[in-house]
mmCIF file of C-alpha atoms and ligand atoms in Angstrom:
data_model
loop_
_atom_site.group_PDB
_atom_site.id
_atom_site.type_symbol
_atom_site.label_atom_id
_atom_site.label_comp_id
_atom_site.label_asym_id
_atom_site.label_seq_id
_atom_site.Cartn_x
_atom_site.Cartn_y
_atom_site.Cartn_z
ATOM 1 C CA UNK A 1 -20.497 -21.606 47.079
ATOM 2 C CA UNK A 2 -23.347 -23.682 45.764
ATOM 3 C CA UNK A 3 -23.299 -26.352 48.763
ATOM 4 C CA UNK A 4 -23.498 -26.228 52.217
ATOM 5 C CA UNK A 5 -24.696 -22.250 52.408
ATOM 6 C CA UNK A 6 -27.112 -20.887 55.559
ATOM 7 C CA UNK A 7 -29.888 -18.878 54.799
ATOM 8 C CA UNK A 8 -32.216 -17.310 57.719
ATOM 9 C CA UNK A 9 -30.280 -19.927 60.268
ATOM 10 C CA UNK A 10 -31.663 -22.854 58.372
ATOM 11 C CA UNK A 11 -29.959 -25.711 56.246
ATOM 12 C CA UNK A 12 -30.794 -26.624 52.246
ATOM 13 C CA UNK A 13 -31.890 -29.986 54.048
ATOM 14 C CA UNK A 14 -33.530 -28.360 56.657
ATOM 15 C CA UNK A 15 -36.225 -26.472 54.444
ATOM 16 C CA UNK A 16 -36.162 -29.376 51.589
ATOM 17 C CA UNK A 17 -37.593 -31.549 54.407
ATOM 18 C CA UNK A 18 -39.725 -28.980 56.124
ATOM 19 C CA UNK A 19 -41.237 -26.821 53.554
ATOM 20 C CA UNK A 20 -44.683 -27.789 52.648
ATOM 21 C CA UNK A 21 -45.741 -24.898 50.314
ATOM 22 C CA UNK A 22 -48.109 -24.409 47.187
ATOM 23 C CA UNK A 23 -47.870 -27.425 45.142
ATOM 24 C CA UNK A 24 -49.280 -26.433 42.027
ATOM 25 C CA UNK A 25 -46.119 -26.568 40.608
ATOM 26 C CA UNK A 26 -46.181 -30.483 40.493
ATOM 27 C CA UNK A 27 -49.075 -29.435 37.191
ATOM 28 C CA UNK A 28 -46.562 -27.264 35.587
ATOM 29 C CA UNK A 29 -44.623 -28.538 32.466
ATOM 30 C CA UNK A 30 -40.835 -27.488 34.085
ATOM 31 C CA UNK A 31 -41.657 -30.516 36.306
ATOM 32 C CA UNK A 32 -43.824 -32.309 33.568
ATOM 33 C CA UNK A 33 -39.923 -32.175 31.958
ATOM 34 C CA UNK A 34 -38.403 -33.814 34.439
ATOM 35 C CA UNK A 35 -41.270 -36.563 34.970
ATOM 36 C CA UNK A 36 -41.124 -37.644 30.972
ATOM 37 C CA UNK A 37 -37.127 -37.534 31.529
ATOM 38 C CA UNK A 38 -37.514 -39.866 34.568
ATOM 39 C CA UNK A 39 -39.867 -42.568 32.283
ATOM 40 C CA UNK A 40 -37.069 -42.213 29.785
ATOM 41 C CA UNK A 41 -34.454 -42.700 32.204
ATOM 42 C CA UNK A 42 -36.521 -45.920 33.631
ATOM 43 C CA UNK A 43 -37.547 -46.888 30.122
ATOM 44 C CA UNK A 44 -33.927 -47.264 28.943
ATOM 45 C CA UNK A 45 -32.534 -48.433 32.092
ATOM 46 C CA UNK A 46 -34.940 -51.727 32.576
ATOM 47 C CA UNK A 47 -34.632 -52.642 28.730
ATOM 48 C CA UNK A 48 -31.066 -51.934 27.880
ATOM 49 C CA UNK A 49 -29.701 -55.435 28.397
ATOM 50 C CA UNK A 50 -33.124 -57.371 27.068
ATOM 51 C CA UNK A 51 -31.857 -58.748 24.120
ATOM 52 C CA UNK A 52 -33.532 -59.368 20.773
ATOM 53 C CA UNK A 53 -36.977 -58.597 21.067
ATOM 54 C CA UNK A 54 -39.672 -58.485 19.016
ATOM 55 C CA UNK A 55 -42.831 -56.141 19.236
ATOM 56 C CA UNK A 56 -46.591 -57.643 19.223
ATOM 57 C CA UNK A 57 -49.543 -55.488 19.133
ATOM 58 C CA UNK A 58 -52.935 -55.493 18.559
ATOM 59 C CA UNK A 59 -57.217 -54.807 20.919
ATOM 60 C CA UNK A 60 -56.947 -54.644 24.096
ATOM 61 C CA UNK A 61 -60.582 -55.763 23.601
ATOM 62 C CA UNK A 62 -59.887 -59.086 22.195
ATOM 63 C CA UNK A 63 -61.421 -61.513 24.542
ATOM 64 C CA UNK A 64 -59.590 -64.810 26.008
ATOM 65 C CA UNK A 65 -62.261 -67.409 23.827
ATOM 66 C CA UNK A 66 -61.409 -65.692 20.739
ATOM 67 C CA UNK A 67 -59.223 -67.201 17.811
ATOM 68 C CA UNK A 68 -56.776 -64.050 17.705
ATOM 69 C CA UNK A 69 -56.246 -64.433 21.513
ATOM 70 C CA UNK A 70 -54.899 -68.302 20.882
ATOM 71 C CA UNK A 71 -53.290 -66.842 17.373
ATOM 72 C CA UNK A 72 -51.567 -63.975 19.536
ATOM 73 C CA UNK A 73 -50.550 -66.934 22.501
ATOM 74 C CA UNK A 74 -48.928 -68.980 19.760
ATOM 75 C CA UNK A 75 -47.039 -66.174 18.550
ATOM 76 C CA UNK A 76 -46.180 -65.205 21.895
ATOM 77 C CA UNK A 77 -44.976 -68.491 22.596
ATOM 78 C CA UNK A 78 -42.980 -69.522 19.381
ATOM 79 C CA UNK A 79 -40.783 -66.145 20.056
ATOM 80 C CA UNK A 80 -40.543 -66.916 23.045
ATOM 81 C CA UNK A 81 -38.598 -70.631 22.101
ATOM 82 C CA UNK A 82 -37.197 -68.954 18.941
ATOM 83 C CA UNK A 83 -34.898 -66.764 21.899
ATOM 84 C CA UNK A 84 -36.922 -63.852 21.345
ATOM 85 C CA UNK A 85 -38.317 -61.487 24.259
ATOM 86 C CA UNK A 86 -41.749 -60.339 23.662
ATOM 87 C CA UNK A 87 -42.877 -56.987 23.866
ATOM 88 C CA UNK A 88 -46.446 -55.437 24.129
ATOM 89 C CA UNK A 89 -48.544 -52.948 25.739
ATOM 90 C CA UNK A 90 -48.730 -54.887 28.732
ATOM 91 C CA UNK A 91 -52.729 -54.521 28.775
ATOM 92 C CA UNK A 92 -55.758 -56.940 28.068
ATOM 93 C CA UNK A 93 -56.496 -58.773 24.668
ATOM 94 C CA UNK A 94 -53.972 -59.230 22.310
ATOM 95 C CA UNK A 95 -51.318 -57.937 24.764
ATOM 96 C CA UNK A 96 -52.129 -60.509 27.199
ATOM 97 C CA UNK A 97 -52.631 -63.647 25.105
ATOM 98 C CA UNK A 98 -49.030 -62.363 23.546
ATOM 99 C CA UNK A 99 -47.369 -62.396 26.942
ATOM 100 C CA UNK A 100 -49.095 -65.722 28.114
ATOM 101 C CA UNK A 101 -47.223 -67.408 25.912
ATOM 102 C CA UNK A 102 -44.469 -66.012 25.517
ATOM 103 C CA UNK A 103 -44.104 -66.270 29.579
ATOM 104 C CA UNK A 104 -45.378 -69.957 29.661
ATOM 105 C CA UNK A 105 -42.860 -71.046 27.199
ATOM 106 C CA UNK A 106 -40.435 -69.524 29.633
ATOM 107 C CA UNK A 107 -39.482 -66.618 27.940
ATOM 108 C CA UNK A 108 -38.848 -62.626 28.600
ATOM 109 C CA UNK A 109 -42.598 -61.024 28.754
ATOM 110 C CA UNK A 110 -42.608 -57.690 28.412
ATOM 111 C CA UNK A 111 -45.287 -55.298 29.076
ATOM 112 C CA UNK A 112 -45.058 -51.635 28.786
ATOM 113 C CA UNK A 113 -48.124 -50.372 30.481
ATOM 114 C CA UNK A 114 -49.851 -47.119 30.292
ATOM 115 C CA UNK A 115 -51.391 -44.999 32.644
ATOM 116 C CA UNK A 116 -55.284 -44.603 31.634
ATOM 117 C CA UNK A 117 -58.434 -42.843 32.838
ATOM 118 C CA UNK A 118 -59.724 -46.468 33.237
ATOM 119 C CA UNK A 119 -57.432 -48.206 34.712
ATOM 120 C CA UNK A 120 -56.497 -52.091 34.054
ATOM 121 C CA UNK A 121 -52.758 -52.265 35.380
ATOM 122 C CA UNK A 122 -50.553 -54.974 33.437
ATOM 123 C CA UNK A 123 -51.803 -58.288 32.795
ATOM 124 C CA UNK A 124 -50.661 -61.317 35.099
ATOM 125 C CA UNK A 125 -48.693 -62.695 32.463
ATOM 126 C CA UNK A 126 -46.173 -59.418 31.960
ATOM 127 C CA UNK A 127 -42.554 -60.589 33.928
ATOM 128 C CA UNK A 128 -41.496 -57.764 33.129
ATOM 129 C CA UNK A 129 -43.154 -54.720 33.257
ATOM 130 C CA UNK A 130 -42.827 -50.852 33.142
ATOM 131 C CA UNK A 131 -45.878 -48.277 33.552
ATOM 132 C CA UNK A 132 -45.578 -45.129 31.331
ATOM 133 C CA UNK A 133 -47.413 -42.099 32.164
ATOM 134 C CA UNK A 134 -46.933 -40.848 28.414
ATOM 135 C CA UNK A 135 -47.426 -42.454 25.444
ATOM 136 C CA UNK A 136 -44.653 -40.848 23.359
ATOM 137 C CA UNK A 137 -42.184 -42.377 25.677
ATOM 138 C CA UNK A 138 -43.440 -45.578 25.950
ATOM 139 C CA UNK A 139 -43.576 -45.499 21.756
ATOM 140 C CA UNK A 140 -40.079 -44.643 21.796
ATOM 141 C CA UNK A 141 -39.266 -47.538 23.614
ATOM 142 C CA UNK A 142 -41.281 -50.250 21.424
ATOM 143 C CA UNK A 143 -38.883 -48.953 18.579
ATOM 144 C CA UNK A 144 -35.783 -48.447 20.221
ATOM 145 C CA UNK A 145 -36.297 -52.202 21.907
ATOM 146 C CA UNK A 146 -38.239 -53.879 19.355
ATOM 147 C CA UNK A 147 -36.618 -55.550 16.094
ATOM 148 C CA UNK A 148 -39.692 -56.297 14.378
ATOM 149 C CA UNK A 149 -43.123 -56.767 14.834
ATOM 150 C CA UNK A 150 -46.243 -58.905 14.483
ATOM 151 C CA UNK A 151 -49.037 -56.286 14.180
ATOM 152 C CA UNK A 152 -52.817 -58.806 15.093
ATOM 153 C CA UNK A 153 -56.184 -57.134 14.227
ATOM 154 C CA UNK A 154 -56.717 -53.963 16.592
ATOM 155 C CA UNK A 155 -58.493 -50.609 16.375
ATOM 156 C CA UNK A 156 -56.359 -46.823 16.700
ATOM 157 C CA UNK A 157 -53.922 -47.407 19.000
ATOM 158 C CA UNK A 158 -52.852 -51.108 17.171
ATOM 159 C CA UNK A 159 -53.005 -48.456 13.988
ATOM 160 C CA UNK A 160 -51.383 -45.849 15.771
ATOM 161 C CA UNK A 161 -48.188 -48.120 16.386
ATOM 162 C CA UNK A 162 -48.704 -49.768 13.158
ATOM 163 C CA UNK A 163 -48.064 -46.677 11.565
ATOM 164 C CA UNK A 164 -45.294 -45.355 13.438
ATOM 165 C CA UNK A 165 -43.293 -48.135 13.125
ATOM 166 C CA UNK A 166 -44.154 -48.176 9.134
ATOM 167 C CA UNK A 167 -43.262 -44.183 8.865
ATOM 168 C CA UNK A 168 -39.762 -44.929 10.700
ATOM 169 C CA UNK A 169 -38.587 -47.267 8.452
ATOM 170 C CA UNK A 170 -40.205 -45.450 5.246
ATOM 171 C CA UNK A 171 -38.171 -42.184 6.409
ATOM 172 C CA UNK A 172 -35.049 -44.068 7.602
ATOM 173 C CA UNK A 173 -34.901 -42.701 11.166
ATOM 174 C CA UNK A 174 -34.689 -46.523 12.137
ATOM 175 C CA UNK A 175 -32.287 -49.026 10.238
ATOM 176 C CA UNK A 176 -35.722 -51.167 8.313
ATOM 177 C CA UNK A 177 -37.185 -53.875 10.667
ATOM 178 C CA UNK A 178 -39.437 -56.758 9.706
ATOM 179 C CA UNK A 179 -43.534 -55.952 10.320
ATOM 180 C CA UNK A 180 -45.866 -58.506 9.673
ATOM 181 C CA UNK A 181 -49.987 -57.897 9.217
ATOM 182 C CA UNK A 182 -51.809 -60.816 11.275
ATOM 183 C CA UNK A 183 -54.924 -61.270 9.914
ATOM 184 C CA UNK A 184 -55.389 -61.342 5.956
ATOM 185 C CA UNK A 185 -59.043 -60.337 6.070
ATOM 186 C CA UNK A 186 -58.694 -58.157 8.593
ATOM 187 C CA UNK A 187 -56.015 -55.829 7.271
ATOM 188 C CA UNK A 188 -57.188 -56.638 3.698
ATOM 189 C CA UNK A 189 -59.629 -53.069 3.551
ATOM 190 C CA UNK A 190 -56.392 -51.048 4.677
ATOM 191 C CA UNK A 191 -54.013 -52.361 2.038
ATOM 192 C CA UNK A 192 -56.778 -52.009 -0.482
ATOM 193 C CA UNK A 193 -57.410 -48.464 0.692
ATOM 194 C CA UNK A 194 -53.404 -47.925 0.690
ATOM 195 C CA UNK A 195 -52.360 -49.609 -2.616
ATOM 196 C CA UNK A 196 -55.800 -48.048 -4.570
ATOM 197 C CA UNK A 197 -56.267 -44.033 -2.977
ATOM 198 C CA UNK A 198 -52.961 -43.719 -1.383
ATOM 199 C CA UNK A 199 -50.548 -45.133 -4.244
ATOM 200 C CA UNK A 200 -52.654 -43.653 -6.249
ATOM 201 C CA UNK A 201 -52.786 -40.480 -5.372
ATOM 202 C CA UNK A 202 -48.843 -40.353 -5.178
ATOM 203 C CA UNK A 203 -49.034 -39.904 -1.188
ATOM 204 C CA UNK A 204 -46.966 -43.022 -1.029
ATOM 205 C CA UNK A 205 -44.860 -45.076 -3.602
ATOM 206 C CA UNK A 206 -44.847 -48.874 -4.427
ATOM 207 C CA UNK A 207 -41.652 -50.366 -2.165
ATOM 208 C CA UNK A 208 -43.681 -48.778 1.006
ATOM 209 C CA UNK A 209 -45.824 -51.142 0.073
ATOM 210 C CA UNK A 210 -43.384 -54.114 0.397
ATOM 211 C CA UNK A 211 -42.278 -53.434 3.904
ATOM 212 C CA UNK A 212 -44.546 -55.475 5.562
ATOM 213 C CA UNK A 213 -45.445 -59.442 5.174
ATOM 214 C CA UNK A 214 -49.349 -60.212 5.388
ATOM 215 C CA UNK A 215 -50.137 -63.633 6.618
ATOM 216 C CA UNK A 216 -52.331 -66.103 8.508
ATOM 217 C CA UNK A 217 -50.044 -68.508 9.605
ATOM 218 C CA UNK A 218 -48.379 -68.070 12.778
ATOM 219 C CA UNK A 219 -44.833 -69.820 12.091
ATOM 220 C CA UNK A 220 -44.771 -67.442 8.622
ATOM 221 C CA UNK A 221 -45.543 -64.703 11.040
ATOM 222 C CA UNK A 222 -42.817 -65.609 13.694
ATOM 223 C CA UNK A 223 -40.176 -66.891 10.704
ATOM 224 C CA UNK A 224 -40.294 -63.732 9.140
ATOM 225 C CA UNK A 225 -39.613 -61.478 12.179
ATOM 226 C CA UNK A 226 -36.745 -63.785 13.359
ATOM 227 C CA UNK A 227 -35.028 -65.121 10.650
ATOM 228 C CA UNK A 228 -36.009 -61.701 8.599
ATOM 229 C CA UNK A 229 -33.058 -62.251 6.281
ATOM 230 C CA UNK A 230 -33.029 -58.681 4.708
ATOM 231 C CA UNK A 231 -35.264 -56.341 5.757
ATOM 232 C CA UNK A 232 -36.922 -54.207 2.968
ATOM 233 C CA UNK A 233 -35.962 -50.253 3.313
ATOM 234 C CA UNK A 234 -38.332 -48.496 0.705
ATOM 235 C CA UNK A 235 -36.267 -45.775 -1.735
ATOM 236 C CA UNK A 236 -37.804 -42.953 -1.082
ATOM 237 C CA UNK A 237 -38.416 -40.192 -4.218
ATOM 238 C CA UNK A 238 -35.980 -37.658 -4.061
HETATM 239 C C1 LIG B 301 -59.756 -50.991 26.215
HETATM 240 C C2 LIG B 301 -59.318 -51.589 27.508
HETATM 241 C C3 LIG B 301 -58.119 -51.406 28.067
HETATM 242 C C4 LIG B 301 -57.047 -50.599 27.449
HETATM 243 N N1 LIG B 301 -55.774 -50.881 28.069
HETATM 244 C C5 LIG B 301 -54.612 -50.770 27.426
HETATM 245 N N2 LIG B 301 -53.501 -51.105 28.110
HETATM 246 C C6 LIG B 301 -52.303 -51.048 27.494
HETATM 247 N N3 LIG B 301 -52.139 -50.677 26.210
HETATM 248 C C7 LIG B 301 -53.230 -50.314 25.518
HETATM 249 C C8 LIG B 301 -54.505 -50.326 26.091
HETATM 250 N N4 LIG B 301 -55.380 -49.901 25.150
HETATM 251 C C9 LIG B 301 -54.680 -49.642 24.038
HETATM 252 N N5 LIG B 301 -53.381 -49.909 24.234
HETATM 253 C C10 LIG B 301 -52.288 -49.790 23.227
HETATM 254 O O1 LIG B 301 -52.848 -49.672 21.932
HETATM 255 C C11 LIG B 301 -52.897 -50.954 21.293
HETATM 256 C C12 LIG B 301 -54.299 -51.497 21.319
HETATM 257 O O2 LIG B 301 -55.216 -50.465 21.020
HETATM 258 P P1 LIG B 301 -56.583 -50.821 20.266
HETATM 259 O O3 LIG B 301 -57.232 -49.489 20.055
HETATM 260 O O4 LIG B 301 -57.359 -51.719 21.170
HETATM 261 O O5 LIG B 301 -56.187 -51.468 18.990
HETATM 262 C C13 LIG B 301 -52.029 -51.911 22.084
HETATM 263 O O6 LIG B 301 -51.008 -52.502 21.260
HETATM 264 C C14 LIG B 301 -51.449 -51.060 23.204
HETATM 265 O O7 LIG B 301 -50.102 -50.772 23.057
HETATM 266 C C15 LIG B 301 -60.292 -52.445 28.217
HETATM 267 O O8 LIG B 301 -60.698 -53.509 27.446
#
């Protein structure tokens, strides 16, 4: 019998609520298991009824007087009235200006935060927020909730999600969603770098090129995540 059994006199309840043992188990990656199960559990269980969403990243070091910060606000805003919930890393910069308007214009602001030596908790304008202790989850859930995205000027980890998002679609694990490069100047270096070494050196092939839209204009940015009317899925060389 599994329940219910008495050992020594005692109860399972008993020595659950009593027992105050070693705890270095709680740093032990049997338990680590069961934490990045629980932030999957929580993950899918707060977003599985959100709705169409759409992704926005980019610095968390992008101050509140800059022109990205209103550029990310806009955007944030104009998915917001285009029925769209917003979804960022629920930190400073671009995250925050993203939420603020997507919140102000009434809309679902999402904000999945994550846990940091330095910490800066989720920005005021997140309504609805989750905190992550590991990044692969929270990544998992940008792509599993997210049907597009509006990548703004950023360093590694806007490059970091960038990327993922690109390598999902150009291996297929995701049916192909809209991404759109904020910034023309900005992200003009990369796609130089990409089209003239990478193409060139065969470590990528011309359609991966196509699968994202480069622009400076907000409403091209937000039109072509919405109303993305079919989303380019590279052919990969057999
Ligand atoms: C740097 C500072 C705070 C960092 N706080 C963050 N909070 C939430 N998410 C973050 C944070 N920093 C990075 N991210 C994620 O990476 C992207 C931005 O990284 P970048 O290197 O700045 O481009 C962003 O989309 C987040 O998902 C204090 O200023």
């Amino acid at each position: 019998m599994r329940g219910g059994t008495q050992r020594q006199g005692t109860t399972t309840d008993q020595r659950l609520l009593e027992s105050r043992g070693p705890t270095d188990w709680v740093h032990t990656d049997p338990w680590r298991v069961l934490r990045i199960q629980a932030e999957f559990v929580d993950g899918f269980g707060t977003l599985a009824e959100l709705g169409p969403a759409t992704g926005v990243f980019g610095s968390a070091r992008t101050p509140a007087d800059h022109p990205l910060y209103a550029a990310a606000e806009q955007v944030g805003a104009r998915l917001a009235a285009a029925g769209q919930a917003v979804i960022t890393g629920g930190g400073p910069g671009i995250m925050e200006a993203a939420n603020k308007g997507a919140a102000e214009a009434g809309g679902i602001s999402v904000g999945l935060g994550i846990e940091l030596p330095f910490e800066t908790g989720l920005n005021p304008y997140v309504n609805l927020g989750i905190n992550f202790r590991y990044f692969f989850a929270r990544k998992t859930m940008f792509v599993k909730y997210a049907q597009g995205f509006v990548v703004l000027p950023g360093g590694f980890g806007t490059l970091d999600e960038l990327f993922e998002a690109l390598t999902l679609v150009q291996t297929r694990k995701v049916t192909s969603f809209p991404v759109v490069l904020f910034g023309s100047s900005y992200w003009s270096g990369l796609l130089g770098w990409l089209r003239e070494t990478a193409l060139t050196h065969g470590a990528i092939s011309e359609p991966d090129l196509e699968m994202f839209t480069v622009t400076d204009d907000v409403d091209e940015a937000v039109a072509a995540v919405v109303a993305d009317p079919e989303p380019v899925t590279p052919e990969r060389p057999e």
